[in-house]
Amino acid sequence: MNIMKKITLFLTLASLFLLAGCNQETEYIINGVAGDYPDGTMVYLQMRDKPEWISVDSAKIIKGRFLMKGHVAPGFLGYIGVGEERTLIVVEHGEIVIDLKDGNPHGTESNERLSTFSHDMENIEEQMADIFARMDSLDQNDTVTYGKFMARLEELDHAEMNLMAKTIEENIDNPLGVGMFCFYNSVFADNVDFLRNISEQIPEEYLQQRYVTKVLENVNTILRTSAGNHFTDLKMTTREGKEISLESLVNANKYVLIDFWASWCAPCRQSLPGIRKLYDDYVDRGLCIVGISLDDDKSSWENALVTFRMDWIQVSELRGWESEYAAAYGVRAIPATVLIDSTGTIVGRNLESADIARIIENEGIGE
């Protein structure tokens, strides 16, 4: 699993920074070592305006180094980009040192904390990747070992969520915490108290940044579609060209599970066996699953449907992150799920497959 798991990447140029006059109190200096990149290569300070990458500063590698200077207040979470490779960096007052070979920024307080966070995340992800690799070679009849692996994966997933939450909470008064909240807010769609609490703590100076206000709008959408609220209807067209509504599916089934995913999303592919098991176990007992893909390439989407035997209802606007379906539920990170019961009430968001199964069994679905 990659550190970019569940990351949203929807930052906009106008919103990421406020220039605050050319004085040393707002100056950032990015002092970089080129790593394996040759002299003459261009390096960019970037931010994301989906689907585009926006460059706000640049430098040429000379004698194995590059240098950028500018003025920013109060700061933002951006990227150092070379070609298709990008590294997270906190742009703030002070001298930031980064070696493109290891990709960890240092020098300022927020960047030191970002590097620590990245290291800890990578450690968790390496453990998860090892388990997934071992599961691939596991005897399908060895249910005991499989159960142990799944339990450990759940522990690691919780550790990852706790790490993200802790880093945000401890840094919400600086650009690292604000940027990470904007990065990860939809990951916490099942924790409305956390979303409300953090939203209220964002310092006033960051509220002037348009990307922060956009994120808060997205958080409000998540809150409106959180557990206990009535679902938001969607008018959709299936892969086969059939027009359906979410309302019609809710009315016809005990539960409807919406699974937001994409063929290019590695964590989504890792979650598919659990979705597949839910389908196999409960499709004939009142569970309807709707896969909503955030792909923008039709062939990639359709090939994934075949490869992963995704036989449940599948829809996609083929608009990537511009999906209106995703926007209706504040989904800016995938995989993401929404479980709705027959009354139209949202039971939960981003639930694990095992939790969904327990909910269904406790309700006696189809009995």
GROMACS .gro file of N, CA, C and O in nm, residues 243-335:
model
  372
  243GLU      N    1  -3.088   0.314  -1.700
  243GLU     CA    2  -3.106   0.426  -1.609
  243GLU      C    3  -3.164   0.375  -1.477
  243GLU      O    4  -3.268   0.307  -1.475
  244ILE      N    5  -3.097   0.406  -1.366
  244ILE     CA    6  -3.145   0.366  -1.234
  244ILE      C    7  -3.129   0.483  -1.138
  244ILE      O    8  -3.055   0.578  -1.164
  245SER      N    9  -3.200   0.474  -1.027
  245SER     CA   10  -3.183   0.573  -0.920
  245SER      C   11  -3.145   0.500  -0.793
  245SER      O   12  -3.183   0.384  -0.771
  246LEU      N   13  -3.069   0.567  -0.709
  246LEU     CA   14  -3.035   0.508  -0.580
  246LEU      C   15  -3.161   0.485  -0.499
  246LEU      O   16  -3.174   0.385  -0.427
  247GLU      N   17  -3.257   0.575  -0.512
  247GLU     CA   18  -3.383   0.561  -0.439
  247GLU      C   19  -3.454   0.430  -0.473
  247GLU      O   20  -3.505   0.361  -0.385
  248SER      N   21  -3.456   0.395  -0.601
  248SER     CA   22  -3.522   0.271  -0.642
  248SER      C   23  -3.453   0.149  -0.582
  248SER      O   24  -3.519   0.050  -0.546
  249LEU      N   25  -3.322   0.153  -0.572
  249LEU     CA   26  -3.248   0.042  -0.514
  249LEU      C   27  -3.273   0.031  -0.365
  249LEU      O   28  -3.287  -0.079  -0.310
  250VAL      N   29  -3.278   0.146  -0.297
  250VAL     CA   30  -3.306   0.146  -0.153
  250VAL      C   31  -3.444   0.089  -0.126
  250VAL      O   32  -3.464   0.010  -0.033
  251ASN      N   33  -3.541   0.127  -0.208
  251ASN     CA   34  -3.679   0.079  -0.189
  251ASN      C   35  -3.693  -0.070  -0.214
  251ASN      O   36  -3.784  -0.134  -0.160
  252ALA      N   37  -3.602  -0.127  -0.295
  252ALA     CA   38  -3.617  -0.267  -0.336
  252ALA      C   39  -3.531  -0.364  -0.256
  252ALA      O   40  -3.541  -0.485  -0.278
  253ASN      N   41  -3.448  -0.313  -0.163
  253ASN     CA   42  -3.355  -0.400  -0.095
  253ASN      C   43  -3.351  -0.373   0.055
  253ASN      O   44  -3.393  -0.266   0.101
  254LYS      N   45  -3.299  -0.472   0.129
  254LYS     CA   46  -3.280  -0.455   0.273
  254LYS      C   47  -3.168  -0.356   0.303
  254LYS      O   48  -3.179  -0.272   0.392
  255TYR      N   49  -3.059  -0.369   0.227
  255TYR     CA   50  -2.945  -0.279   0.240
  255TYR      C   51  -2.890  -0.248   0.102
  255TYR      O   52  -2.894  -0.333   0.011
  256VAL      N   53  -2.837  -0.128   0.088
  256VAL     CA   54  -2.763  -0.090  -0.033
  256VAL      C   55  -2.625  -0.042   0.012
  256VAL      O   56  -2.613   0.045   0.098
  257LEU      N   57  -2.522  -0.102  -0.048
  257LEU     CA   58  -2.385  -0.062  -0.019
  257LEU      C   59  -2.328   0.008  -0.142
  257LEU      O   60  -2.319  -0.051  -0.250
  258ILE      N   61  -2.290   0.135  -0.126
  258ILE     CA   62  -2.222   0.208  -0.233
  258ILE      C   63  -2.071   0.194  -0.211
  258ILE      O   64  -2.022   0.224  -0.102
  259ASP      N   65  -2.001   0.150  -0.314
  259ASP     CA   66  -1.856   0.134  -0.306
  259ASP      C   67  -1.791   0.227  -0.408
  259ASP      O   68  -1.802   0.205  -0.529
  260PHE      N   69  -1.727   0.334  -0.360
  260PHE     CA   70  -1.654   0.425  -0.448
  260PHE      C   71  -1.512   0.371  -0.467
  260PHE      O   72  -1.441   0.346  -0.368
  261TRP      N   73  -1.469   0.357  -0.592
  261TRP     CA   74  -1.341   0.295  -0.620
  261TRP      C   75  -1.290   0.344  -0.756
  261TRP      O   76  -1.353   0.426  -0.822
  262ALA      N   77  -1.173   0.294  -0.798
  262ALA     CA   78  -1.121   0.321  -0.931
  262ALA      C   79  -1.020   0.213  -0.966
  262ALA      O   80  -0.956   0.155  -0.878
  263SER      N   81  -1.006   0.185  -1.094
  263SER     CA   82  -0.915   0.079  -1.137
  263SER      C   83  -0.769   0.110  -1.105
  263SER      O   84  -0.688   0.020  -1.086
  264TRP      N   85  -0.736   0.239  -1.098
  264TRP     CA   86  -0.597   0.280  -1.072
  264TRP      C   87  -0.563   0.286  -0.923
  264TRP      O   88  -0.449   0.314  -0.885
  265CYS      N   89  -0.660   0.259  -0.838
  265CYS     CA   90  -0.644   0.275  -0.693
  265CYS      C   91  -0.603   0.143  -0.629
  265CYS      O   92  -0.685   0.050  -0.619
  266ALA      N   93  -0.476   0.131  -0.586
  266ALA     CA   94  -0.427   0.008  -0.527
  266ALA      C   95  -0.504  -0.031  -0.400
  266ALA      O   96  -0.541  -0.149  -0.384
  267PRO      N   97  -0.531   0.061  -0.307
  267PRO     CA   98  -0.610   0.022  -0.188
  267PRO      C   99  -0.750  -0.026  -0.225
  267PRO      O  100  -0.805  -0.110  -0.155
  268CYS      N  101  -0.805   0.028  -0.333
  268CYS     CA  102  -0.937  -0.019  -0.378
  268CYS      C  103  -0.929  -0.166  -0.418
  268CYS      O  104  -1.016  -0.247  -0.383
  269ARG      N  105  -0.825  -0.200  -0.494
  269ARG     CA  106  -0.809  -0.339  -0.536
  269ARG      C  107  -0.790  -0.430  -0.416
  269ARG      O  108  -0.839  -0.544  -0.414
  270GLN      N  109  -0.722  -0.379  -0.314
  270GLN     CA  110  -0.701  -0.459  -0.193
  270GLN      C  111  -0.832  -0.482  -0.118
  270GLN      O  112  -0.848  -0.582  -0.048
  271SER      N  113  -0.926  -0.388  -0.131
  271SER     CA  114  -1.053  -0.401  -0.060
  271SER      C  115  -1.155  -0.488  -0.135
  271SER      O  116  -1.254  -0.530  -0.076
  272LEU      N  117  -1.129  -0.516  -0.262
  272LEU     CA  118  -1.229  -0.586  -0.344
  272LEU      C  119  -1.261  -0.728  -0.297
  272LEU      O  120  -1.378  -0.769  -0.308
  273PRO      N  121  -1.164  -0.806  -0.247
  273PRO     CA  122  -1.203  -0.939  -0.198
  273PRO      C  123  -1.310  -0.932  -0.089
  273PRO      O  124  -1.401  -1.016  -0.085
  274GLY      N  125  -1.302  -0.832  -0.002
  274GLY     CA  126  -1.404  -0.817   0.102
  274GLY      C  127  -1.538  -0.781   0.045
  274GLY      O  128  -1.643  -0.832   0.088
  275ILE      N  129  -1.539  -0.692  -0.056
  275ILE     CA  130  -1.665  -0.655  -0.123
  275ILE      C  131  -1.722  -0.776  -0.195
  275ILE      O  132  -1.843  -0.803  -0.191
  276ARG      N  133  -1.634  -0.852  -0.259
  276ARG     CA  134  -1.677  -0.971  -0.332
  276ARG      C  135  -1.742  -1.071  -0.237
  276ARG      O  136  -1.844  -1.132  -0.270
  277LYS      N  137  -1.684  -1.089  -0.119
  277LYS     CA  138  -1.741  -1.185  -0.023
  277LYS      C  139  -1.879  -1.139   0.025
  277LYS      O  140  -1.970  -1.221   0.040
  278LEU      N  141  -1.894  -1.007   0.048
  278LEU     CA  142  -2.025  -0.956   0.085
  278LEU      C  143  -2.127  -0.987  -0.024
  278LEU      O  144  -2.241  -1.027   0.003
  279TYR      N  145  -2.086  -0.968  -0.149
  279TYR     CA  146  -2.176  -0.995  -0.262
  279TYR      C  147  -2.214  -1.142  -0.266
  279TYR      O  148  -2.333  -1.177  -0.276
  280ASP      N  149  -2.116  -1.230  -0.255
  280ASP     CA  150  -2.142  -1.374  -0.261
  280ASP      C  151  -2.231  -1.420  -0.147
  280ASP      O  152  -2.319  -1.505  -0.165
  281ASP      N  153  -2.209  -1.364  -0.027
  281ASP     CA  154  -2.282  -1.410   0.091
  281ASP      C  155  -2.423  -1.354   0.102
  281ASP      O  156  -2.513  -1.419   0.158
  282TYR      N  157  -2.445  -1.230   0.050
  282TYR     CA  158  -2.571  -1.163   0.081
  282TYR      C  159  -2.650  -1.112  -0.038
  282TYR      O  160  -2.758  -1.057  -0.019
  283VAL      N  161  -2.601  -1.130  -0.160
  283VAL     CA  162  -2.676  -1.076  -0.274
  283VAL      C  163  -2.813  -1.141  -0.287
  283VAL      O  164  -2.909  -1.076  -0.333
  284ASP      N  165  -2.825  -1.265  -0.247
  284ASP     CA  166  -2.954  -1.333  -0.255
  284ASP      C  167  -3.035  -1.319  -0.127
  284ASP      O  168  -3.141  -1.380  -0.113
  285ARG      N  169  -2.984  -1.236  -0.035
  285ARG     CA  170  -3.052  -1.221   0.094
  285ARG      C  171  -3.085  -1.074   0.122
  285ARG      O  172  -3.106  -1.036   0.236
  286GLY      N  173  -3.091  -0.994   0.017
  286GLY     CA  174  -3.139  -0.858   0.035
  286GLY      C  175  -3.035  -0.749   0.031
  286GLY      O  176  -3.068  -0.633   0.059
  287LEU      N  177  -2.909  -0.780  -0.002
  287LEU     CA  178  -2.806  -0.678  -0.013
  287LEU      C  179  -2.783  -0.642  -0.159
  287LEU      O  180  -2.762  -0.729  -0.243
  288CYS      N  181  -2.784  -0.514  -0.188
  288CYS     CA  182  -2.752  -0.463  -0.321
  288CYS      C  183  -2.623  -0.383  -0.311
  288CYS      O  184  -2.609  -0.299  -0.223
  289ILE      N  185  -2.528  -0.411  -0.401
  289ILE     CA  186  -2.402  -0.337  -0.403
  289ILE      C  187  -2.395  -0.257  -0.533
  289ILE      O  188  -2.423  -0.308  -0.640
  290VAL      N  189  -2.356  -0.130  -0.520
  290VAL     CA  190  -2.339  -0.042  -0.635
  290VAL      C  191  -2.195   0.007  -0.636
  290VAL      O  192  -2.152   0.077  -0.544
  291GLY      N  193  -2.121  -0.031  -0.738
  291GLY     CA  194  -1.985   0.019  -0.753
  291GLY      C  195  -1.985   0.147  -0.834
  291GLY      O  196  -2.036   0.151  -0.946
  292ILE      N  197  -1.931   0.254  -0.776
  292ILE     CA  198  -1.921   0.382  -0.846
  292ILE      C  199  -1.773   0.409  -0.870
  292ILE      O  200  -1.697   0.434  -0.776
  293SER      N  201  -1.732   0.402  -0.997
  293SER     CA  202  -1.591   0.416  -1.031
  293SER      C  203  -1.556   0.562  -1.060
  293SER      O  204  -1.630   0.632  -1.128
  294LEU      N  205  -1.440   0.603  -1.010
  294LEU     CA  206  -1.387   0.735  -1.039
  294LEU      C  207  -1.281   0.728  -1.149
  294LEU      O  208  -1.191   0.812  -1.156
  295ASP      N  209  -1.296   0.631  -1.237
  295ASP     CA  210  -1.209   0.622  -1.354
  295ASP      C  211  -1.245   0.732  -1.453
  295ASP      O  212  -1.357   0.786  -1.452
  296ASP      N  213  -1.150   0.761  -1.542
  296ASP     CA  214  -1.181   0.849  -1.655
  296ASP      C  215  -1.149   0.782  -1.788
  296ASP      O  216  -1.165   0.842  -1.894
  297ASP      N  217  -1.105   0.656  -1.781
  297ASP     CA  218  -1.076   0.580  -1.902
  297ASP      C  219  -1.167   0.457  -1.905
  297ASP      O  220  -1.161   0.372  -1.815
  298LYS      N  221  -1.248   0.447  -2.009
  298LYS     CA  222  -1.350   0.341  -2.016
  298LYS      C  223  -1.288   0.203  -2.021
  298LYS      O  224  -1.335   0.111  -1.952
  299SER      N  225  -1.183   0.185  -2.100
  299SER     CA  226  -1.124   0.052  -2.113
  299SER      C  227  -1.060   0.005  -1.982
  299SER      O  228  -1.073  -0.113  -1.946
  300SER      N  229  -0.995   0.096  -1.911
  300SER     CA  230  -0.934   0.059  -1.782
  300SER      C  231  -1.043   0.017  -1.683
  300SER      O  232  -1.027  -0.081  -1.608
  301TRP      N  233  -1.152   0.091  -1.682
  301TRP     CA  234  -1.265   0.060  -1.593
  301TRP      C  235  -1.323  -0.078  -1.627
  301TRP      O  236  -1.336  -0.163  -1.540
  302GLU      N  237  -1.353  -0.101  -1.755
  302GLU     CA  238  -1.417  -0.225  -1.794
  302GLU      C  239  -1.324  -0.345  -1.777
  302GLU      O  240  -1.369  -0.455  -1.741
  303ASN      N  241  -1.195  -0.326  -1.802
  303ASN     CA  242  -1.100  -0.436  -1.782
  303ASN      C  243  -1.093  -0.476  -1.635
  303ASN      O  244  -1.083  -0.595  -1.602
  304ALA      N  245  -1.098  -0.377  -1.546
  304ALA     CA  246  -1.094  -0.406  -1.403
  304ALA      C  247  -1.219  -0.482  -1.359
  304ALA      O  248  -1.211  -0.572  -1.274
  305LEU      N  249  -1.332  -0.449  -1.417
  305LEU     CA  250  -1.456  -0.519  -1.382
  305LEU      C  251  -1.445  -0.668  -1.413
  305LEU      O  252  -1.495  -0.752  -1.337
  306VAL      N  253  -1.380  -0.699  -1.525
  306VAL     CA  254  -1.362  -0.840  -1.563
  306VAL      C  255  -1.256  -0.906  -1.477
  306VAL      O  256  -1.277  -1.016  -1.424
  307THR      N  257  -1.144  -0.838  -1.459
  307THR     CA  258  -1.032  -0.895  -1.384
  307THR      C  259  -1.071  -0.931  -1.242
  307THR      O  260  -1.036  -1.038  -1.190
  308PHE      N  261  -1.148  -0.843  -1.178
  308PHE     CA  262  -1.183  -0.863  -1.037
  308PHE      C  263  -1.323  -0.921  -1.018
  308PHE      O  264  -1.375  -0.922  -0.908
  309ARG      N  265  -1.383  -0.967  -1.128
  309ARG     CA  266  -1.515  -1.032  -1.122
  309ARG      C  267  -1.616  -0.948  -1.043
  309ARG      O  268  -1.682  -0.996  -0.952
  310MET      N  269  -1.629  -0.825  -1.082
  310MET     CA  270  -1.718  -0.733  -1.013
  310MET      C  271  -1.856  -0.740  -1.078
  310MET      O  272  -1.892  -0.660  -1.164
  311ASP      N  273  -1.934  -0.838  -1.034
  311ASP     CA  274  -2.061  -0.870  -1.099
  311ASP      C  275  -2.178  -0.786  -1.050
  311ASP      O  276  -2.289  -0.799  -1.101
  312TRP      N  277  -2.157  -0.704  -0.949
  312TRP     CA  278  -2.265  -0.621  -0.898
  312TRP      C  279  -2.285  -0.498  -0.987
  312TRP      O  280  -2.211  -0.477  -1.083
  313ILE      N  281  -2.383  -0.417  -0.956
  313ILE     CA  282  -2.414  -0.298  -1.036
  313ILE      C  283  -2.292  -0.208  -1.045
  313ILE      O  284  -2.231  -0.176  -0.943
  314GLN      N  285  -2.260  -0.164  -1.165
  314GLN     CA  286  -2.143  -0.079  -1.186
  314GLN      C  287  -2.182   0.045  -1.266
  314GLN      O  288  -2.248   0.035  -1.369
  315VAL      N  289  -2.140   0.160  -1.215
  315VAL     CA  290  -2.164   0.287  -1.285
  315VAL      C  291  -2.038   0.372  -1.281
  315VAL      O  292  -1.954   0.356  -1.193
  316SER      N  293  -2.024   0.458  -1.379
  316SER     CA  294  -1.914   0.554  -1.380
  316SER      C  295  -1.948   0.666  -1.477
  316SER      O  296  -1.997   0.641  -1.588
  317GLU      N  297  -1.922   0.788  -1.435
  317GLU     CA  298  -1.936   0.902  -1.524
  317GLU      C  299  -1.811   0.920  -1.611
  317GLU      O  300  -1.810   1.003  -1.702
  318LEU      N  301  -1.706   0.842  -1.578
  318LEU     CA  302  -1.577   0.851  -1.648
  318LEU      C  303  -1.524   0.994  -1.645
  318LEU      O  304  -1.469   1.044  -1.743
  319ARG      N  305  -1.539   1.057  -1.529
  319ARG     CA  306  -1.493   1.194  -1.510
  319ARG      C  307  -1.392   1.206  -1.396
  319ARG      O  308  -1.363   1.315  -1.350
  320GLY      N  309  -1.339   1.091  -1.351
  320GLY     CA  310  -1.240   1.094  -1.244
  320GLY      C  311  -1.294   1.164  -1.120
  320GLY      O  312  -1.407   1.139  -1.076
  321TRP      N  313  -1.211   1.255  -1.066
  321TRP     CA  314  -1.249   1.327  -0.944
  321TRP      C  315  -1.356   1.433  -0.968
  321TRP      O  316  -1.404   1.494  -0.872
  322GLU      N  317  -1.398   1.451  -1.092
  322GLU     CA  318  -1.507   1.545  -1.121
  322GLU      C  319  -1.643   1.477  -1.109
  322GLU      O  320  -1.745   1.536  -1.143
  323SER      N  321  -1.647   1.355  -1.062
  323SER     CA  322  -1.771   1.279  -1.048
  323SER      C  323  -1.871   1.351  -0.959
  323SER      O  324  -1.841   1.386  -0.844
  324GLU      N  325  -1.990   1.373  -1.011
  324GLU     CA  326  -2.097   1.433  -0.930
  324GLU      C  327  -2.148   1.336  -0.825
  324GLU      O  328  -2.197   1.377  -0.720
  325TYR      N  329  -2.139   1.206  -0.856
  325TYR     CA  330  -2.181   1.106  -0.757
  325TYR      C  331  -2.093   1.114  -0.632
  325TYR      O  332  -2.144   1.111  -0.519
  326ALA      N  333  -1.963   1.123  -0.654
  326ALA     CA  334  -1.871   1.133  -0.541
  326ALA      C  335  -1.892   1.263  -0.465
  326ALA      O  336  -1.891   1.266  -0.341
  327ALA      N  337  -1.912   1.372  -0.539
  327ALA     CA  338  -1.932   1.503  -0.475
  327ALA      C  339  -2.056   1.504  -0.387
  327ALA      O  340  -2.059   1.569  -0.283
  328ALA      N  341  -2.159   1.431  -0.427
  328ALA     CA  342  -2.284   1.428  -0.351
  328ALA      C  343  -2.265   1.368  -0.213
  328ALA      O  344  -2.344   1.395  -0.121
  329TYR      N  345  -2.160   1.287  -0.197
  329TYR     CA  346  -2.132   1.226  -0.067
  329TYR      C  347  -1.999   1.274  -0.007
  329TYR      O  348  -1.950   1.215   0.090
  330GLY      N  349  -1.943   1.379  -0.064
  330GLY     CA  350  -1.820   1.435  -0.010
  330GLY      C  351  -1.702   1.342  -0.019
  330GLY      O  352  -1.610   1.350   0.063
  331VAL      N  353  -1.701   1.254  -0.117
  331VAL     CA  354  -1.594   1.156  -0.131
  331VAL      C  355  -1.478   1.218  -0.206
  331VAL      O  356  -1.489   1.252  -0.323
  332ARG      N  357  -1.365   1.234  -0.137
  332ARG     CA  358  -1.244   1.286  -0.197
  332ARG      C  359  -1.126   1.195  -0.173
  332ARG      O  360  -1.011   1.233  -0.193
  333ALA      N  361  -1.154   1.074  -0.126
  333ALA     CA  362  -1.051   0.972  -0.107
  333ALA      C  363  -1.118   0.837  -0.123
  333ALA      O  364  -1.232   0.817  -0.080
  334ILE      N  365  -1.048   0.745  -0.188
  334ILE     CA  366  -1.103   0.612  -0.211
  334ILE      C  367  -1.002   0.506  -0.170
  334ILE      O  368  -0.882   0.534  -0.168
  335PRO      N  369  -1.052   0.385  -0.134
  335PRO     CA  370  -1.190   0.341  -0.137
  335PRO      C  371  -1.275   0.407  -0.030
  335PRO      O  372  -1.223   0.445   0.076
   0.00000   0.00000   0.00000
